[in-house]
């Protein structure tokens, strides 16, 4: 008896207790994510407003930038809702779980894929300038089609999330118990998944401290679980990072070469903008994707609890860094363009004037503002607009 | 601008009230190599990969209330599971006497 107890104490392989990183997550949720949400919301709403009132989407780039802003704004709206739902036990039910996670995933994909489209558009405009002139003159339809395709593809890639995310209590598996002081009825029956268990308890003896609901993967079969758990993150790394990165690397390197050959006094600024765009993309998304890839590769390997915890911490931290990208997009893509800035300046001036007038004459403000806006719009639409949205 | 800042501050304050500790979970990430006698075992749970755990495992509970993970493919694990089932079956026959 003694020796086997010694064996037991010599090697204890208990289930790993996930620490949850309450302090880290609390800090991220309260400070980092809320700031990302606020900045992202303000920045992207300004982009959308500018397009809605002043700058009609006339070029391919405009359509893409507007769609990126829409994707980012849905993302920053979904993020606090997800945090609130996590805290409130997903009280709105399994549909809120599926919907919020799904929307989040769609916007993640569409946002990043649209950035690749923008790089392709700039490549066509600058490197293939002559060839693309004819093409770009009737491209608005194409750009709508491409955006539609991107959103559809994002939806397709997010389908597993819609299908397999469920709200459930994370008690694990089925309990099988035989003990002397067990007063529960013993029954032999077949479980839904075909596993027969002899003794069941109303309350699991292997219970977890928490009885909260989570919104996470939930599969009916083990083999589907294994497939999806590898397929979904690897698709995310491949389509949500590697593909856009390759497209951007190719397009922007060609753009930079072309710009450096040209004798434009603004070329250095443009090159700087291009490099910033690419570097910020890499800085934000590379760490998370490396962590995600490592997690996916080692998912079915045996590992130490501490290694698992470190990896989880790395995933949590790098994910927040990736979130940051959505509030940088307005700065990197829209406000960096001199045209866009001019339009934006007008919107600020007009808003200021409107505010003054509103205070002055409340009754007539509505009519005048509408007239003012429409006149402004017609002036603007006749004004300059070129495809090089990133001339500073 | 002031209003924006106040709004942002309010948002953070509301958020900080809502954000509490999130759930923790337990999963087996390794298997015990040295077998434990059936006499020292009380029950077992199957850990499958259908939820957030990624490994298949049998979690045994010992008579002194501790848990350990075992490889479901190891012969000794299967023997202990059979042994526990037999124990349960014996108890099923004994129980009506209570």
CSV table of C-alpha atoms in Angstrom, one decimal, chain A:
chain,number,residue,atom,x,y,z
A,1,UNK,CA,0.0,0.0,0.0
A,2,UNK,CA,2.7,2.4,1.0
A,3,UNK,CA,4.8,2.0,-2.1
A,4,UNK,CA,2.0,2.8,-4.5
A,5,UNK,CA,1.1,5.9,-2.5
A,6,UNK,CA,4.7,6.9,-2.8
A,7,UNK,CA,4.4,6.4,-6.6
A,8,UNK,CA,1.3,8.6,-6.5
A,9,UNK,CA,3.1,11.4,-4.7
A,10,UNK,CA,6.2,11.1,-6.7
A,11,UNK,CA,4.5,11.9,-9.9
A,12,UNK,CA,1.5,14.1,-9.7
A,13,UNK,CA,0.0,15.0,-13.1
A,14,UNK,CA,-3.0,17.1,-12.1
A,15,UNK,CA,-5.2,18.8,-14.6
A,16,UNK,CA,-3.8,22.3,-15.3
A,17,UNK,CA,-5.6,25.1,-13.6
A,18,UNK,CA,-6.0,27.9,-16.0
A,19,UNK,CA,-5.1,31.1,-14.1
A,20,UNK,CA,-7.3,33.3,-16.2
A,21,UNK,CA,-4.9,36.2,-15.8
A,22,UNK,CA,-7.5,38.3,-14.2
A,23,UNK,CA,-5.2,41.3,-13.5
A,24,UNK,CA,-3.8,41.3,-17.1
A,25,UNK,CA,-7.3,40.9,-18.6
A,26,UNK,CA,-8.8,43.4,-16.3
A,27,UNK,CA,-6.2,46.0,-17.2
A,28,UNK,CA,-6.5,45.3,-20.9
A,29,UNK,CA,-10.3,45.4,-20.9
A,30,UNK,CA,-10.6,48.5,-18.8
A,31,UNK,CA,-7.7,50.6,-20.2
A,32,UNK,CA,-6.4,49.3,-23.4
A,33,UNK,CA,-9.5,48.0,-25.1
A,34,UNK,CA,-11.7,50.9,-24.1
A,35,UNK,CA,-9.1,53.3,-25.5
A,36,UNK,CA,-8.9,51.3,-28.7
A,37,UNK,CA,-12.7,51.3,-28.9
A,38,UNK,CA,-13.0,55.0,-28.3
A,39,UNK,CA,-10.2,56.0,-30.7
A,40,UNK,CA,-11.3,53.5,-33.3
A,41,UNK,CA,-14.9,54.6,-33.1
A,42,UNK,CA,-14.1,58.3,-33.3
A,43,UNK,CA,-11.5,57.9,-36.1
A,44,UNK,CA,-13.6,55.7,-38.3
A,45,UNK,CA,-16.8,57.6,-37.7
A,46,UNK,CA,-15.0,60.7,-38.9
A,47,UNK,CA,-13.9,58.9,-42.1
A,48,UNK,CA,-17.5,57.7,-42.7
A,49,UNK,CA,-19.0,61.1,-42.1
A,50,UNK,CA,-16.5,62.7,-44.4
A,51,UNK,CA,-17.4,60.3,-47.1
A,52,UNK,CA,-21.1,60.6,-46.4
A,53,UNK,CA,-21.3,64.4,-46.5
A,54,UNK,CA,-18.4,65.7,-48.5
A,55,UNK,CA,-16.3,63.4,-50.5
A,56,UNK,CA,-18.3,61.2,-52.7
A,57,UNK,CA,-16.8,57.9,-53.3
A,58,UNK,CA,-15.4,58.4,-56.7
A,59,UNK,CA,-12.3,56.3,-57.0
A,60,UNK,CA,-11.6,52.7,-56.2
A,61,UNK,CA,-9.5,53.8,-53.2
A,62,UNK,CA,-12.5,55.8,-51.8
A,63,UNK,CA,-14.7,52.8,-51.9
A,64,UNK,CA,-12.1,50.6,-50.2
A,65,UNK,CA,-11.3,53.2,-47.5
A,66,UNK,CA,-15.0,53.6,-46.7
A,67,UNK,CA,-15.4,49.8,-46.5
A,68,UNK,CA,-12.3,49.5,-44.2
A,69,UNK,CA,-13.8,52.2,-42.0
A,70,UNK,CA,-17.2,50.3,-41.9
A,71,UNK,CA,-15.4,47.0,-41.0
A,72,UNK,CA,-13.3,48.7,-38.3
A,73,UNK,CA,-16.3,50.5,-36.8
A,74,UNK,CA,-18.3,47.2,-36.6
A,75,UNK,CA,-15.2,45.7,-35.0
A,76,UNK,CA,-14.9,48.3,-32.3
A,77,UNK,CA,-18.7,48.2,-31.6
A,78,UNK,CA,-18.6,44.4,-31.3
A,79,UNK,CA,-15.6,44.4,-29.0
A,80,UNK,CA,-17.2,46.1,-26.0
A,81,UNK,CA,-20.3,44.1,-26.5
A,82,UNK,CA,-18.3,40.9,-26.4
A,83,UNK,CA,-16.6,42.1,-23.2
A,84,UNK,CA,-19.9,43.0,-21.6
A,85,UNK,CA,-21.4,39.7,-22.6
A,86,UNK,CA,-18.5,37.8,-21.2
A,87,UNK,CA,-19.0,39.6,-17.9
A,88,UNK,CA,-22.8,39.1,-17.9
A,89,UNK,CA,-22.6,35.3,-18.5
A,90,UNK,CA,-23.8,35.7,-22.1
A,91,UNK,CA,-27.2,36.5,-20.7
A,92,UNK,CA,-28.7,37.2,-24.1
A,93,UNK,CA,-28.3,33.6,-25.0
A,94,UNK,CA,-26.4,31.5,-27.5
A,95,UNK,CA,-27.5,33.7,-30.4
A,96,UNK,CA,-25.7,36.7,-29.0
A,97,UNK,CA,-22.6,34.5,-28.6
A,98,UNK,CA,-22.7,33.3,-32.2
A,99,UNK,CA,-23.6,36.7,-33.6
A,100,UNK,CA,-21.0,38.8,-31.7
A,101,UNK,CA,-18.2,36.3,-32.3
A,102,UNK,CA,-19.2,35.9,-36.0
A,103,UNK,CA,-19.5,39.7,-36.7
A,104,UNK,CA,-16.1,40.1,-34.9
A,105,UNK,CA,-14.6,37.5,-37.2
A,106,UNK,CA,-16.1,38.9,-40.4
A,107,UNK,CA,-14.8,42.3,-39.7
A,108,UNK,CA,-11.4,41.0,-38.8
A,109,UNK,CA,-11.1,39.3,-42.1
A,110,UNK,CA,-12.8,42.0,-44.3
A,111,UNK,CA,-10.7,44.8,-42.7
A,112,UNK,CA,-7.4,43.0,-43.4
A,113,UNK,CA,-8.4,41.8,-46.9
A,114,UNK,CA,-9.5,45.3,-47.9
A,115,UNK,CA,-6.1,46.6,-46.9
A,116,UNK,CA,-4.6,44.2,-49.4
A,117,UNK,CA,-7.1,45.5,-52.0
A,118,UNK,CA,-5.9,49.0,-51.3
A,119,UNK,CA,-2.3,48.0,-51.9
A,120,UNK,CA,-3.4,46.3,-55.1
A,121,UNK,CA,-5.3,49.4,-56.2
A,122,UNK,CA,-2.3,51.6,-55.5
A,123,UNK,CA,-0.1,49.2,-57.4
A,124,UNK,CA,-2.4,49.5,-60.4
A,125,UNK,CA,-2.6,53.2,-60.2
A,126,UNK,CA,1.1,53.9,-59.9
A,127,UNK,CA,3.1,51.0,-61.4
A,128,UNK,CA,0.6,50.0,-64.1
A,129,UNK,CA,-0.5,53.6,-64.6
A,130,UNK,CA,-0.8,53.5,-68.4
A,131,UNK,CA,-2.4,50.1,-68.6
A,132,UNK,CA,-4.7,50.7,-65.8
A,133,UNK,CA,-5.9,54.1,-66.9
A,134,UNK,CA,-8.6,52.7,-69.2
A,135,UNK,CA,-9.4,50.1,-66.5
A,136,UNK,CA,-9.7,52.5,-63.7
A,137,UNK,CA,-12.0,54.9,-65.6
A,138,UNK,CA,-14.9,52.5,-65.1
A,139,UNK,CA,-13.7,50.9,-62.0
A,140,UNK,CA,-16.3,52.0,-59.5
A,141,UNK,CA,-18.4,49.0,-60.4
A,142,UNK,CA,-15.4,46.8,-60.1
A,143,UNK,CA,-14.5,48.1,-56.7
A,144,UNK,CA,-18.1,47.5,-55.5
A,145,UNK,CA,-17.8,44.0,-56.8
A,146,UNK,CA,-14.5,43.4,-55.2
A,147,UNK,CA,-15.7,44.8,-51.9
A,148,UNK,CA,-18.7,42.5,-52.1
A,149,UNK,CA,-16.5,39.6,-52.8
A,150,UNK,CA,-14.3,40.5,-49.8
A,151,UNK,CA,-17.3,40.7,-47.5
A,152,UNK,CA,-18.6,37.4,-48.8
A,153,UNK,CA,-15.3,35.7,-48.4
A,154,UNK,CA,-15.1,37.1,-44.8
A,155,UNK,CA,-18.5,35.7,-44.1
A,156,UNK,CA,-17.5,32.3,-45.6
A,157,UNK,CA,-14.4,32.2,-43.5
A,158,UNK,CA,-16.4,33.1,-40.4
A,159,UNK,CA,-19.0,30.4,-40.9
A,160,UNK,CA,-17.3,27.9,-38.6
A,161,UNK,CA,-17.6,30.6,-35.8
A,162,UNK,CA,-21.3,31.0,-36.5
A,163,UNK,CA,-21.9,27.3,-36.5
A,164,UNK,CA,-19.7,26.0,-33.7
A,165,UNK,CA,-19.7,28.7,-31.1
A,166,UNK,CA,-22.1,28.0,-28.3
A,167,UNK,CA,-23.0,29.3,-24.9
A,168,UNK,CA,-22.4,26.6,-22.3
A,169,UNK,CA,-21.2,26.0,-18.8
A,170,UNK,CA,-17.7,24.7,-18.9
A,171,UNK,CA,-18.1,21.5,-16.8
A,172,UNK,CA,-15.9,19.0,-18.4
A,173,UNK,CA,-17.0,15.6,-19.8
A,174,UNK,CA,-18.9,12.9,-17.9
A,175,UNK,CA,-18.2,11.8,-14.4
A,176,UNK,CA,-17.8,8.1,-13.5
A,177,UNK,CA,-17.7,7.4,-9.8
A,178,UNK,CA,-17.7,4.5,-7.5
A,179,UNK,CA,-17.3,5.2,-3.9
A,180,UNK,CA,-18.7,3.7,-0.7
A,181,UNK,CA,-20.4,6.8,0.5
A,182,UNK,CA,-22.1,7.4,-2.8
A,183,UNK,CA,-25.8,7.4,-2.3
A,184,UNK,CA,-26.8,8.2,-5.9
A,185,UNK,CA,-28.7,5.8,-8.0
A,186,UNK,CA,-26.6,3.6,-10.3
A,187,UNK,CA,-27.8,3.4,-13.8
A,188,UNK,CA,-26.4,2.1,-17.0
A,189,UNK,CA,-27.3,4.0,-20.0
A,190,UNK,CA,-26.0,5.2,-23.3
A,191,UNK,CA,-24.9,8.8,-23.6
A,192,UNK,CA,-25.7,10.9,-26.6
A,193,UNK,CA,-22.2,10.5,-27.9
A,194,UNK,CA,-22.3,6.8,-27.5
A,195,UNK,CA,-20.1,6.5,-24.5
A,196,UNK,CA,-21.6,4.2,-21.9
A,197,UNK,CA,-21.2,5.3,-18.3
A,198,UNK,CA,-22.2,3.3,-15.3
A,199,UNK,CA,-22.5,5.6,-12.4
A,200,UNK,CA,-23.7,9.2,-12.8
A,201,UNK,CA,-24.0,11.8,-10.3
A,202,UNK,CA,-26.4,14.7,-10.4
A,203,UNK,CA,-23.6,17.1,-9.5
A,204,UNK,CA,-20.2,16.3,-11.0
A,205,UNK,CA,-17.6,15.4,-8.4
A,206,UNK,CA,-15.1,16.8,-10.8
A,207,UNK,CA,-16.6,20.3,-10.7
A,208,UNK,CA,-14.9,23.5,-11.6
A,209,UNK,CA,-15.0,26.4,-9.2
A,210,UNK,CA,-16.9,28.5,-11.6
A,211,UNK,CA,-20.4,28.0,-12.8
A,212,UNK,CA,-20.4,30.7,-15.4
A,213,UNK,CA,-21.4,30.4,-18.9
A,214,UNK,CA,-18.8,30.8,-21.6
A,215,UNK,CA,-19.0,31.4,-25.3
A,216,UNK,CA,-16.6,29.0,-26.9
A,217,UNK,CA,-16.1,26.2,-29.4
A,218,UNK,CA,-18.6,23.4,-28.9
A,219,UNK,CA,-18.5,20.3,-31.1
A,220,UNK,CA,-20.6,17.2,-31.2
A,221,UNK,CA,-17.8,15.0,-32.4
A,222,UNK,CA,-14.2,14.7,-31.4
A,223,UNK,CA,-12.9,14.4,-34.9
A,224,UNK,CA,-14.8,17.6,-36.1
A,225,UNK,CA,-13.3,19.3,-33.0
A,226,UNK,CA,-9.8,18.3,-34.0
A,227,UNK,CA,-10.3,19.4,-37.6
A,228,UNK,CA,-11.9,22.7,-36.8
A,229,UNK,CA,-9.5,23.6,-34.0
A,230,UNK,CA,-6.6,23.3,-36.4
A,231,UNK,CA,-8.4,24.5,-39.6
A,232,UNK,CA,-9.9,27.7,-38.2
A,233,UNK,CA,-6.7,29.3,-36.7
A,234,UNK,CA,-4.5,28.1,-39.6
A,235,UNK,CA,-7.0,29.7,-42.1
A,236,UNK,CA,-6.8,32.8,-40.0
A,237,UNK,CA,-3.0,32.9,-40.2
A,238,UNK,CA,-3.0,32.1,-43.9
A,239,UNK,CA,-5.9,34.2,-45.2
A,240,UNK,CA,-6.0,36.8,-42.5
A,241,UNK,CA,-2.3,37.5,-42.4
A,242,UNK,CA,0.1,35.7,-44.8
A,243,UNK,CA,-2.0,36.3,-48.0
A,244,UNK,CA,-2.6,40.1,-47.3
A,245,UNK,CA,1.1,40.5,-46.3
A,246,UNK,CA,2.3,38.9,-49.5
A,247,UNK,CA,0.0,41.0,-51.6
A,248,UNK,CA,1.1,44.1,-49.7
A,249,UNK,CA,4.7,43.3,-49.9
A,250,UNK,CA,4.6,42.7,-53.6
A,251,UNK,CA,2.4,45.7,-54.4
A,252,UNK,CA,4.1,48.2,-52.2
A,253,UNK,CA,7.7,47.2,-53.1
A,254,UNK,CA,6.8,47.8,-56.8
A,255,UNK,CA,5.1,51.1,-55.8
A,256,UNK,CA,8.3,52.1,-53.9
A,257,UNK,CA,10.5,51.2,-56.8
A,258,UNK,CA,8.4,53.2,-59.2
A,259,UNK,CA,8.2,56.2,-56.9
A,260,UNK,CA,12.0,56.2,-56.4
A,261,UNK,CA,12.5,56.2,-60.2
A,262,UNK,CA,10.1,59.1,-60.6
A,263,UNK,CA,11.1,62.7,-60.3
A,264,UNK,CA,8.4,63.9,-58.0
A,265,UNK,CA,9.3,66.1,-55.1
A,266,UNK,CA,6.8,64.3,-52.9
A,267,UNK,CA,8.1,60.9,-53.6
A,268,UNK,CA,10.1,60.5,-50.3
A,269,UNK,CA,7.0,61.4,-48.3
A,270,UNK,CA,4.9,58.9,-50.3
A,271,UNK,CA,7.6,56.2,-49.8
A,272,UNK,CA,7.6,57.0,-46.1
A,273,UNK,CA,3.8,56.6,-45.9
A,274,UNK,CA,4.0,53.3,-47.8
A,275,UNK,CA,6.7,51.9,-45.4
A,276,UNK,CA,4.7,53.1,-42.4
A,277,UNK,CA,1.6,51.3,-43.6
A,278,UNK,CA,3.4,48.0,-44.1
A,279,UNK,CA,5.5,48.2,-40.9
A,280,UNK,CA,2.4,49.1,-38.8
A,281,UNK,CA,0.6,46.2,-40.3
A,282,UNK,CA,3.5,43.8,-39.5
A,283,UNK,CA,4.0,45.2,-36.0
A,284,UNK,CA,0.3,44.8,-35.1
A,285,UNK,CA,-0.5,41.5,-36.7
A,286,UNK,CA,2.8,39.5,-36.8
A,287,UNK,CA,3.1,38.8,-33.0
A,288,UNK,CA,-0.4,37.6,-32.7
A,289,UNK,CA,-0.2,35.4,-35.7
A,290,UNK,CA,3.1,33.9,-34.6
A,291,UNK,CA,1.6,33.1,-31.2
A,292,UNK,CA,-1.6,31.7,-32.9
A,293,UNK,CA,0.4,29.5,-35.3
A,294,UNK,CA,2.6,28.2,-32.4
A,295,UNK,CA,-0.5,27.5,-30.4
A,296,UNK,CA,-2.1,25.6,-33.3
A,297,UNK,CA,1.0,23.5,-34.0
A,298,UNK,CA,1.5,22.5,-30.4
A,299,UNK,CA,-2.2,22.2,-29.7
A,300,UNK,CA,-2.3,18.4,-29.5
A,301,UNK,CA,1.2,18.0,-27.9
A,302,UNK,CA,1.8,17.2,-24.3
A,303,UNK,CA,3.1,20.3,-22.4
A,304,UNK,CA,3.8,21.7,-19.0
A,305,UNK,CA,1.1,23.8,-17.3
A,306,UNK,CA,3.5,26.7,-17.1
A,307,UNK,CA,4.3,26.6,-20.8
A,308,UNK,CA,0.6,26.6,-21.6
A,309,UNK,CA,0.1,29.6,-19.3
A,310,UNK,CA,2.9,31.5,-20.9
A,311,UNK,CA,1.4,30.9,-24.3
A,312,UNK,CA,-2.0,32.0,-23.2
A,313,UNK,CA,-0.6,35.2,-21.8
A,314,UNK,CA,1.3,35.8,-25.1
A,315,UNK,CA,-2.0,35.3,-27.0
A,316,UNK,CA,-3.9,37.7,-24.8
A,317,UNK,CA,-1.3,40.4,-25.1
A,318,UNK,CA,-0.6,40.1,-28.8
A,319,UNK,CA,-4.3,40.0,-29.5
A,320,UNK,CA,-4.7,43.5,-28.0
A,321,UNK,CA,-1.8,44.7,-30.1
A,322,UNK,CA,-3.7,43.4,-33.2
A,323,UNK,CA,-6.8,45.2,-32.1
A,324,UNK,CA,-4.9,48.4,-32.1
A,325,UNK,CA,-4.6,48.3,-35.9
A,326,UNK,CA,-8.3,49.2,-36.4
A,327,UNK,CA,-7.9,52.6,-34.8
A,328,UNK,CA,-4.7,53.3,-36.7
A,329,UNK,CA,-6.3,52.6,-40.1
A,330,UNK,CA,-8.0,56.0,-40.3
A,331,UNK,CA,-4.7,57.8,-39.7
A,332,UNK,CA,-2.7,55.6,-42.0
A,333,UNK,CA,-5.0,55.4,-44.9
A,334,UNK,CA,-7.6,58.2,-44.8
A,335,UNK,CA,-6.1,61.2,-43.0
A,336,UNK,CA,-2.7,60.7,-44.5
A,337,UNK,CA,-4.1,61.7,-47.9
A,338,UNK,CA,-4.0,65.4,-48.6
A,339,UNK,CA,-7.4,65.4,-50.3
A,340,UNK,CA,-9.1,63.6,-47.5
A,341,UNK,CA,-7.6,66.0,-45.0
A,342,UNK,CA,-8.9,69.0,-47.0
A,343,UNK,CA,-12.4,67.5,-47.1
A,344,UNK,CA,-12.1,66.8,-43.4
A,345,UNK,CA,-11.1,70.3,-42.7
A,346,UNK,CA,-14.2,71.5,-44.5
A,347,UNK,CA,-16.4,69.3,-42.4
A,348,UNK,CA,-14.9,70.7,-39.3
A,349,UNK,CA,-15.3,74.3,-40.5
A,350,UNK,CA,-18.8,73.7,-41.5
A,351,UNK,CA,-19.7,72.0,-38.3
A,352,UNK,CA,-18.3,75.0,-36.5
A,353,UNK,CA,-20.3,77.3,-38.6
A,354,UNK,CA,-23.4,75.2,-38.2
A,355,UNK,CA,-22.9,75.2,-34.4
A,356,UNK,CA,-22.7,79.0,-34.4
A,357,UNK,CA,-25.8,79.3,-36.6
A,358,UNK,CA,-27.6,76.8,-34.5
A,359,UNK,CA,-27.1,78.9,-31.5
A,360,UNK,CA,-28.0,82.0,-33.4
A,361,UNK,CA,-31.2,80.9,-35.1
A,362,UNK,CA,-32.5,77.6,-34.0
A,363,UNK,CA,-35.7,77.6,-36.1
A,364,UNK,CA,-34.2,78.0,-39.5
A,365,UNK,CA,-31.0,76.1,-38.9
A,366,UNK,CA,-32.2,72.8,-40.4
A,367,UNK,CA,-33.1,74.2,-43.8
A,368,UNK,CA,-30.1,76.3,-44.1
A,369,UNK,CA,-27.7,73.6,-43.1
A,370,UNK,CA,-29.2,71.2,-45.6
A,371,UNK,CA,-29.0,73.8,-48.3
A,372,UNK,CA,-25.5,74.6,-47.2
A,373,UNK,CA,-24.4,71.0,-47.3
A,374,UNK,CA,-25.9,70.3,-50.7
A,375,UNK,CA,-24.3,73.4,-52.2
A,376,UNK,CA,-21.0,72.4,-50.6
A,377,UNK,CA,-21.3,68.9,-52.0
A,378,UNK,CA,-21.8,70.0,-55.6
A,379,UNK,CA,-18.8,72.3,-55.3
A,380,UNK,CA,-16.7,69.5,-54.0
A,381,UNK,CA,-17.7,66.9,-56.5
A,382,UNK,CA,-16.4,69.2,-59.2
A,383,UNK,CA,-13.2,69.7,-57.4
A,384,UNK,CA,-10.0,67.8,-57.5
A,385,UNK,CA,-9.8,64.1,-56.8
A,386,UNK,CA,-7.0,61.9,-57.7
A,387,UNK,CA,-6.1,58.4,-56.9
A,388,UNK,CA,-2.9,59.0,-55.0
A,389,UNK,CA,-4.6,59.1,-51.7
A,390,UNK,CA,-1.3,58.9,-49.9
A,391,UNK,CA,0.4,62.1,-50.9
A,392,UNK,CA,1.0,63.9,-47.7
